[in-house]
Every structure is written in C-alpha cells, then in structure tokens.
PDB file of C-alpha atoms in Angstrom:
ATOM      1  CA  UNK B 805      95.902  89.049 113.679  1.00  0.00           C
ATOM      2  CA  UNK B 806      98.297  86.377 115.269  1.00  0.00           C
ATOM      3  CA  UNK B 807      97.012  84.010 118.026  1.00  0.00           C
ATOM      4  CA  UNK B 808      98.699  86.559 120.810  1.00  0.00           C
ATOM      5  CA  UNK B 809      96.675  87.638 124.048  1.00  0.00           C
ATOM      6  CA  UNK B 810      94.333  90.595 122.528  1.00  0.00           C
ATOM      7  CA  UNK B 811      95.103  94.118 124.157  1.00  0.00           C
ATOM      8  CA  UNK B 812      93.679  94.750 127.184  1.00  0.00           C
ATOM      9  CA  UNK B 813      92.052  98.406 128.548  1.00  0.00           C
ATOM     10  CA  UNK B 814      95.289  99.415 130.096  1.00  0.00           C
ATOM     11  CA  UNK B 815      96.618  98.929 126.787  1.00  0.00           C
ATOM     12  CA  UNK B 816      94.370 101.282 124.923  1.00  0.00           C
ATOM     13  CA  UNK B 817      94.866 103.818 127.832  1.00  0.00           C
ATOM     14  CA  UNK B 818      98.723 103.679 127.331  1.00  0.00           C
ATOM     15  CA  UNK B 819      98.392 104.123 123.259  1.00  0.00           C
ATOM     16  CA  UNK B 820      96.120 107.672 124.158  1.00  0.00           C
ATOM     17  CA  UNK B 821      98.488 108.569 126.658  1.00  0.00           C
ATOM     18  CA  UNK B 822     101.033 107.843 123.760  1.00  0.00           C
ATOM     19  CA  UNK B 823      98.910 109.618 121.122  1.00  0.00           C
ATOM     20  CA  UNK B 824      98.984 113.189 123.745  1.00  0.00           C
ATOM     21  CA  UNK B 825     102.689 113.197 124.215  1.00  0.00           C
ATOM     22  CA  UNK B 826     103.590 112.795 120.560  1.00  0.00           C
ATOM     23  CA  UNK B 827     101.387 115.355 119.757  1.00  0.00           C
ATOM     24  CA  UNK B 828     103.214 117.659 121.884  1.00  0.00           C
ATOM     25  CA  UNK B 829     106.727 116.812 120.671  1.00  0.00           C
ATOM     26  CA  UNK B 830     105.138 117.491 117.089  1.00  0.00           C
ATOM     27  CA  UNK B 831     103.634 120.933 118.458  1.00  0.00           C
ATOM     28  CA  UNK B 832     107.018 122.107 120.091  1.00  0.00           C
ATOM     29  CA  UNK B 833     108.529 121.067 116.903  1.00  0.00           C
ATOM     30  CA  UNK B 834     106.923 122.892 114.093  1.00  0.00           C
ATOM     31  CA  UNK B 835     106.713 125.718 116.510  1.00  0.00           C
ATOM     32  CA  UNK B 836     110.713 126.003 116.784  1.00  0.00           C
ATOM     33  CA  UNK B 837     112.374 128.741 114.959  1.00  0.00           C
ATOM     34  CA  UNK B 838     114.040 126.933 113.136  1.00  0.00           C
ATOM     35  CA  UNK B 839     110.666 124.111 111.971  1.00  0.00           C
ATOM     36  CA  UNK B 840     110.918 125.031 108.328  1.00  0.00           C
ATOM     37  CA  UNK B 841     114.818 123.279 107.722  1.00  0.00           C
ATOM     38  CA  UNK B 842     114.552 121.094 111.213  1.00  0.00           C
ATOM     39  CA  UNK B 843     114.578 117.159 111.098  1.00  0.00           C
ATOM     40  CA  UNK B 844     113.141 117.157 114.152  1.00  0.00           C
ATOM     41  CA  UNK B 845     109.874 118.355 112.965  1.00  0.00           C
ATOM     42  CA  UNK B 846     109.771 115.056 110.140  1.00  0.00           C
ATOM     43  CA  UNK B 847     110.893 112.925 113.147  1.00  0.00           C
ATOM     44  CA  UNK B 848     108.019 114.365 115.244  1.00  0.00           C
ATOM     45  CA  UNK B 849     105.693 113.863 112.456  1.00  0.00           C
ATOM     46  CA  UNK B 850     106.181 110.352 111.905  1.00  0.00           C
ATOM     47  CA  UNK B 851     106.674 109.460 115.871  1.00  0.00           C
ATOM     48  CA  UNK B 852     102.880 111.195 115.747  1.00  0.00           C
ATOM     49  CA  UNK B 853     101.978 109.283 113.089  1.00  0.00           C
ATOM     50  CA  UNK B 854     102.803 106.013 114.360  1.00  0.00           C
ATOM     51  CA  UNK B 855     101.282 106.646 117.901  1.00  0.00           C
ATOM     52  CA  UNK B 856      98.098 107.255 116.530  1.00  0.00           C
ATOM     53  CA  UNK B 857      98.233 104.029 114.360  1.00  0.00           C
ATOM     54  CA  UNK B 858      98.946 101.720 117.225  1.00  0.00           C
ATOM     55  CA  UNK B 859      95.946 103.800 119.099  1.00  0.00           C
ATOM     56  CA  UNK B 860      93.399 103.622 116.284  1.00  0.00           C
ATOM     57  CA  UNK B 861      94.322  99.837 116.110  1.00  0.00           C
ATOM     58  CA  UNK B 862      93.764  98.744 119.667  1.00  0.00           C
ATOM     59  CA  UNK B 863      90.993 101.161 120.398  1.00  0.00           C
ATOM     60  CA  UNK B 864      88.979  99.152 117.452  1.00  0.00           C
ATOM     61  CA  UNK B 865      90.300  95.980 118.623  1.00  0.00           C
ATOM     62  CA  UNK B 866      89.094  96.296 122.568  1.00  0.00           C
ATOM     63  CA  UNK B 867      85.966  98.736 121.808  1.00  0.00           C
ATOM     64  CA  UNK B 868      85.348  98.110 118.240  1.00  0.00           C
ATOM     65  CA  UNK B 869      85.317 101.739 117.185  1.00  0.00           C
ATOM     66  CA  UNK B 870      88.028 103.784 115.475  1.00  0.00           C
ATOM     67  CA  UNK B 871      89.235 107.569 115.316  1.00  0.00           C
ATOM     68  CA  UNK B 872      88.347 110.239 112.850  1.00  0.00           C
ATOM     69  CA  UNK B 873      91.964 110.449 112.105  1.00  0.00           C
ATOM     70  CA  UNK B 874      93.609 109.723 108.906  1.00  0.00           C
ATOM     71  CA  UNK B 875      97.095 108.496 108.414  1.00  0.00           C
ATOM     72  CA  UNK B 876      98.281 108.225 105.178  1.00  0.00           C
ATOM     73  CA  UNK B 877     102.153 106.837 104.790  1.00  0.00           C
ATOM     74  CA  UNK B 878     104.853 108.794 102.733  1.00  0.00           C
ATOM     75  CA  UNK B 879     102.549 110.324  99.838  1.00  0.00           C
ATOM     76  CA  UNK B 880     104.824 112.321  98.136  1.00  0.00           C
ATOM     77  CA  UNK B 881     104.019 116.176  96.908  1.00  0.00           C
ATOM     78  CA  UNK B 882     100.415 117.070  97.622  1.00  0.00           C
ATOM     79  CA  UNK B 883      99.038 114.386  99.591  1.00  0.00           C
ATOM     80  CA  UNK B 884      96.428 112.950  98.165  1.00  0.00           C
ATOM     81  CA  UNK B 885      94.490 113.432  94.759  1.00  0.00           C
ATOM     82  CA  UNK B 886      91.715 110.867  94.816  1.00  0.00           C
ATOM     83  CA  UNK B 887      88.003 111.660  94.513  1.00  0.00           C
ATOM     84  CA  UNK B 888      86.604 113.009  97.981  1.00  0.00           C
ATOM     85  CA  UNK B 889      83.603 110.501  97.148  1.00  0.00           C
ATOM     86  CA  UNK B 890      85.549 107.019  95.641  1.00  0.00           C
ATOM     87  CA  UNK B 891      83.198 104.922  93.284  1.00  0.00           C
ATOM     88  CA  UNK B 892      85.337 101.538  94.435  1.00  0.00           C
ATOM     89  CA  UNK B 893      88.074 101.323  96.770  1.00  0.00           C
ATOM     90  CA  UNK B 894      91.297  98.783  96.381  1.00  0.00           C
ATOM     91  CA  UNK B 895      92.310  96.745  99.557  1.00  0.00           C
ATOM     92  CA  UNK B 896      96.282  95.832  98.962  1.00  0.00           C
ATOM     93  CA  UNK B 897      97.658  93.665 101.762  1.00  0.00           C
ATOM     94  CA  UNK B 898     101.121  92.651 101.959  1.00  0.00           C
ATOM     95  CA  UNK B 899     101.855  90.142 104.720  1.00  0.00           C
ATOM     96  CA  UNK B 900     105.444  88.813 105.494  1.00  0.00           C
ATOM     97  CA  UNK B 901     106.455  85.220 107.104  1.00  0.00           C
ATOM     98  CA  UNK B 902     108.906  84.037 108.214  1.00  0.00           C
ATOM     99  CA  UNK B 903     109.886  79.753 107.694  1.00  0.00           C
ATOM    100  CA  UNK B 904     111.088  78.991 111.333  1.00  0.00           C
ATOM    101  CA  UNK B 905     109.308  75.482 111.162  1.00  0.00           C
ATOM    102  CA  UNK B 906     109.599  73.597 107.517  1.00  0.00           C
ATOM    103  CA  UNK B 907     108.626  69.953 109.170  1.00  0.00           C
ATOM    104  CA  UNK B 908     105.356  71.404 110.796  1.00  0.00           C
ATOM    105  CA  UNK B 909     104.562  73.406 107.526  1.00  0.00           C
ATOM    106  CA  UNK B 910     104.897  69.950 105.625  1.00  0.00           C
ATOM    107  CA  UNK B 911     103.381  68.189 108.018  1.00  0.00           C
ATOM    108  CA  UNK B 912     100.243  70.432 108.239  1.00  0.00           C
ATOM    109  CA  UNK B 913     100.107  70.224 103.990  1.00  0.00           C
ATOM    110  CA  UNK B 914     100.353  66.370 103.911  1.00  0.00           C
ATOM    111  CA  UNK B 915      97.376  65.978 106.285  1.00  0.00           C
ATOM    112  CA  UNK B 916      95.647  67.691 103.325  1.00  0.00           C
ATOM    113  CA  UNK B 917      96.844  66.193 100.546  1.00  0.00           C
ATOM    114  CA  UNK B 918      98.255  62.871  99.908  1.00  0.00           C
ATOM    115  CA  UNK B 919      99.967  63.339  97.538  1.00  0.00           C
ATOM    116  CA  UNK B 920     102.641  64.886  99.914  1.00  0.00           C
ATOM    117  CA  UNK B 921     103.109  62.079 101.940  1.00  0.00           C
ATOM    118  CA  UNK B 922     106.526  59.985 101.546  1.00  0.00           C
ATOM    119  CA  UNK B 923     104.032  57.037 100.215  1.00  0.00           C
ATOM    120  CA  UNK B 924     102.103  59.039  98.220  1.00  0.00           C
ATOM    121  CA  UNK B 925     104.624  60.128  95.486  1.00  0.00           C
ATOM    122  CA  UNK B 926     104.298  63.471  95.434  1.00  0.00           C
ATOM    123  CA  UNK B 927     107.525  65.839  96.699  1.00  0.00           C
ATOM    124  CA  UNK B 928     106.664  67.392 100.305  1.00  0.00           C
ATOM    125  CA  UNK B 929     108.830  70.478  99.835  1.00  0.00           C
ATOM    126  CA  UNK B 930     108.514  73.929 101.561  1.00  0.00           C
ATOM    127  CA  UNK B 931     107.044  75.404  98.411  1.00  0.00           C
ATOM    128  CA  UNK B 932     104.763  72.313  97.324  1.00  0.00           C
ATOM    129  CA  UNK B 933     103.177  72.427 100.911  1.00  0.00           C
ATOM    130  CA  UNK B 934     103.364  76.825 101.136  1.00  0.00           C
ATOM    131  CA  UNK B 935     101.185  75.694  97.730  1.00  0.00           C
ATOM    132  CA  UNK B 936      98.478  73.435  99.490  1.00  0.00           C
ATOM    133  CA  UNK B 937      98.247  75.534 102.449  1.00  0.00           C
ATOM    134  CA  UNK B 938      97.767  78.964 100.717  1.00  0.00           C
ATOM    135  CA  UNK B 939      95.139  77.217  98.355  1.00  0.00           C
ATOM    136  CA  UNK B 940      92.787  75.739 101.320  1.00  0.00           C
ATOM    137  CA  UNK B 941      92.898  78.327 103.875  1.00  0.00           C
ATOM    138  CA  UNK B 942      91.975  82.183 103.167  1.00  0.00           C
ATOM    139  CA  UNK B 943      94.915  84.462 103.962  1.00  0.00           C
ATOM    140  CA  UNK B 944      93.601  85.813 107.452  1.00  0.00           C
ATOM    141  CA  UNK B 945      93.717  82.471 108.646  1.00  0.00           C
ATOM    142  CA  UNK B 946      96.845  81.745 107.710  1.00  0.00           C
ATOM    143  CA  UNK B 947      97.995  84.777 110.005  1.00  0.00           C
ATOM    144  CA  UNK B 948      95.846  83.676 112.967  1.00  0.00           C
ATOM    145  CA  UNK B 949      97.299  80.308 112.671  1.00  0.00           C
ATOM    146  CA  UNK B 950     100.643  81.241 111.381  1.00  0.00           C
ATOM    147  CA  UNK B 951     102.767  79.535 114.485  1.00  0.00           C
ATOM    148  CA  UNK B 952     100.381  76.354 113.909  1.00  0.00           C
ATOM    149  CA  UNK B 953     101.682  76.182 110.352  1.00  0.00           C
ATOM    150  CA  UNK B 954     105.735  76.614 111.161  1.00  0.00           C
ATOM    151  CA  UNK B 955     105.239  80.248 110.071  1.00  0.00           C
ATOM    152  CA  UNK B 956     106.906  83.570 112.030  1.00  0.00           C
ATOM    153  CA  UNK B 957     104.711  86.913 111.380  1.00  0.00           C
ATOM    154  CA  UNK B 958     107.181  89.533 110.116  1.00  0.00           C
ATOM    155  CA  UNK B 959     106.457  92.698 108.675  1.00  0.00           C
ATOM    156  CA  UNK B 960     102.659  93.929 107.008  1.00  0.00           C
ATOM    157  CA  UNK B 961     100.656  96.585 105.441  1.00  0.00           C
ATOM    158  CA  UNK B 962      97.461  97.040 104.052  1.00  0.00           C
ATOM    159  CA  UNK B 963      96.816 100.364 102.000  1.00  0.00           C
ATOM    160  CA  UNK B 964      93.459 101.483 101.063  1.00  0.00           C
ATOM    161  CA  UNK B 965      92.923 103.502  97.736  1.00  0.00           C
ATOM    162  CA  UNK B 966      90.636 105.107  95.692  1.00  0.00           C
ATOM    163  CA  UNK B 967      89.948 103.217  92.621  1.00  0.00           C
ATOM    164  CA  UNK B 968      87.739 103.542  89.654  1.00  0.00           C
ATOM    165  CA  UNK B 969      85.133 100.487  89.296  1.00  0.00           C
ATOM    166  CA  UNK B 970      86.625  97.887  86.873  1.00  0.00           C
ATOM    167  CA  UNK B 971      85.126  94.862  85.078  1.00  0.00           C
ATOM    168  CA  UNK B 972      86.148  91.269  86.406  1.00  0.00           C
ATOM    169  CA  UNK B 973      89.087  90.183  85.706  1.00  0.00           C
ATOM    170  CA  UNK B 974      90.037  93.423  84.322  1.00  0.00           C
ATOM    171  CA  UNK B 975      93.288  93.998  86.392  1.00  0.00           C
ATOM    172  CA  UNK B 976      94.346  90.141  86.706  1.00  0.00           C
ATOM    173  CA  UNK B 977      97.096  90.137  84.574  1.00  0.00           C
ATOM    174  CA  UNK B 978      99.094  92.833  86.829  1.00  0.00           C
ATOM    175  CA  UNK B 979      97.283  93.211  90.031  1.00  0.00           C
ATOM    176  CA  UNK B 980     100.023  95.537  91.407  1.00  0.00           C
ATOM    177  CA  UNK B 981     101.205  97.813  88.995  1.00  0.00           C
ATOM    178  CA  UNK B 982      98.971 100.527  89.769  1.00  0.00           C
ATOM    179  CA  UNK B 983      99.187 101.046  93.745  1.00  0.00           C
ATOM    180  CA  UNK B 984      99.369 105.353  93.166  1.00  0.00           C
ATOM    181  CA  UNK B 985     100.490 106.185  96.753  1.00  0.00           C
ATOM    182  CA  UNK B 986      98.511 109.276  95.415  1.00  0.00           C
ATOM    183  CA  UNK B 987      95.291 107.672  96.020  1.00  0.00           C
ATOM    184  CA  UNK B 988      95.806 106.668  99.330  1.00  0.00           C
ATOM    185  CA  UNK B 989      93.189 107.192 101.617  1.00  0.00           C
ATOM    186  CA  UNK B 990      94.915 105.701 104.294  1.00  0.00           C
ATOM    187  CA  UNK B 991      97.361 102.605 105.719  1.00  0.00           C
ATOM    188  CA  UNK B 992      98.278 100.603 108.864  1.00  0.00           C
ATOM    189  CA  UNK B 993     101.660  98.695 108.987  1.00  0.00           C
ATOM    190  CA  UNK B 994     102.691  96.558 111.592  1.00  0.00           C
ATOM    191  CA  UNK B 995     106.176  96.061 112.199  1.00  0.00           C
ATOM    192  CA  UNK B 996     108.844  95.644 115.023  1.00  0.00           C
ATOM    193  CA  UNK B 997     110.882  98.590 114.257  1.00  0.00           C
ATOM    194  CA  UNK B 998     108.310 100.507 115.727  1.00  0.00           C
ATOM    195  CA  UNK B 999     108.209  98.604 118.909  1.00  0.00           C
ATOM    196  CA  UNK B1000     112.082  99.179 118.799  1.00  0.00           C
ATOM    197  CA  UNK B1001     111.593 102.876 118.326  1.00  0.00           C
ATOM    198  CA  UNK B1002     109.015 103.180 121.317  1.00  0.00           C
ATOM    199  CA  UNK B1003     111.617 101.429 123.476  1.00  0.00           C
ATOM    200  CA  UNK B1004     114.205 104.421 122.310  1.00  0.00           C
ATOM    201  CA  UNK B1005     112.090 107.405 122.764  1.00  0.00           C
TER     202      UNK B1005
END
C-alpha cells in the first residue's frame, strides 16, 4: 500500500458496477458463434478478470471483506493441480521501484548509519543505502513510505500457492525456483497498464 488517499465508497460502487459490465462483454463473447477461435472471448476473459481484482481489492480495503471469487493469472493447461486442502501455503511477492530520488534515499540511510555520512568513511551510494534501508525496515513499510525514501511504486504481484510443509531453511539456497504457476491458488497484481486499459475500454 502507498501513502495515497484510501478508496472511498463511491469507489467500491464503481469497481461492482465495473465487475457487471465485464461480465456481460465475457457472456456475449463466449456466446458468439464464432467463441471457440474468437480473441475476443480471451480479451473478455482477462478484462473480467481484472475488474474483479480491482473490486475484490477495494471492497477489502473500505469494508474489510473479500469475494468468493478466485482469480488465478495465466495457468497454463488445466488450471490448477494443487491439493483442494494445502498443508502450507507459499506467499511470493514481487514489488518494483522506481529511483526518482537518490539524495533523499541516501539521506534517509545516513540518518541510520554513520557510516554513510561524508565524515564517517563509509561510501553513501544508491546501493550501500538501498542496503541499510531494506535491512531496518520490513518490506511493507518500505511501500507505505516509498515516496519518503526517494522511491516510485512501479509494478507488483503477490501469488499464493500450495506448498508442501518444509523444514527451516530448507528452500534458502533457491527461494524461487519452484513458483509452479500450477499451484496457484490465486494472485493480485497491481500495475498501470491496467489503469491505461480501463481508460481505453
């Protein structure tokens, strides 16, 4: 979450009134004659897919509750072929910044360590204070604060999959080598292209 105005009711009631139409561009779609070889009906899929994202997202973030719905991304053949009952679940998060600020991200990484500052003979570089900052503050502060640290929020996704229960430290070494879209229970991306595509439909 980024330090931006939170969504108000109106909001919400936009995203539903979003979430209706797509669903009838999807229906008049697949019910074309010609839905099994038409783009439109992948188009219509996705533009359905998206809209009930964005309202699944505010409707938790106003009212604190969510839909039944589940949208996984692009799974491949056969959806998905995790457990119906997971033992463990994996949480992978991929957040993008971008630098638009490299004096107040050095600035805000000398006031916590000294040995940033010019006197303090250490080198206050973008990725010496990206360092300091990433090891005092957990990650959703970082993207609450992100303008306060220089930083631009660009693109993110978090995926939630099935996993089988694993000793600690087990999958250290490669961490994310075995994200099986296969497993995915479900995703939420946030991005501008979708903004851009709302503005076009």
């Amino acid at each position: 979450m980024s330090d931006a105005a939170q969504p108000t009711i109106a909001e919400v009631r936009a995203a539903a009134e979003a979430v209706k139409a797509a669903i009838d561009r999807h229906l008049e779609a697949v019910s074309s004659p010609s839905a099994a070889d038409d783009p439109a009906v992948s188009a219509a899929y996705e533009q359905l897919a998206t809209a009930a994202i964005a309202y699944d997202q505010l409707l938790y973030e106003v009212y604190d509750e969510v839909t039944p719905f589940e949208v996984p991304g692009d799974e491949g053949p056969g959806g998905y072929h995790g457990p119906e009952q997971p033992e463990a679940i994996s949480v992978l998060i991929r957040r993008d910044y971008h630098v638009v600020d490299p004096k107040r991200l050095r600035a805000q990484a000398e006031r916590l360590d000294d040995s940033l500052t010019p006197g303090g003979g250490g080198e206050a570089g973008v990725n010496a204070a990206i360092g300091v900052l990433f090891g005092e503050y957990e990650p959703d502060e970082i993207a609450a604060r992100s303008e306060e640290f220089g930083l631009e929020e660009a693109d993110s996704t978090l995926w939630v999959a099935a996993a089988e229960p694993t000793e600690p430290g087990e999958w250290l070494p490669e961490p994310f080598d075995h994200a099986d879209p296969q497993l995915l229970i479900c995703r939420f991306d946030v991005s501008e292209v979708y903004d851009d595509e709302d503005l076009d439909d």
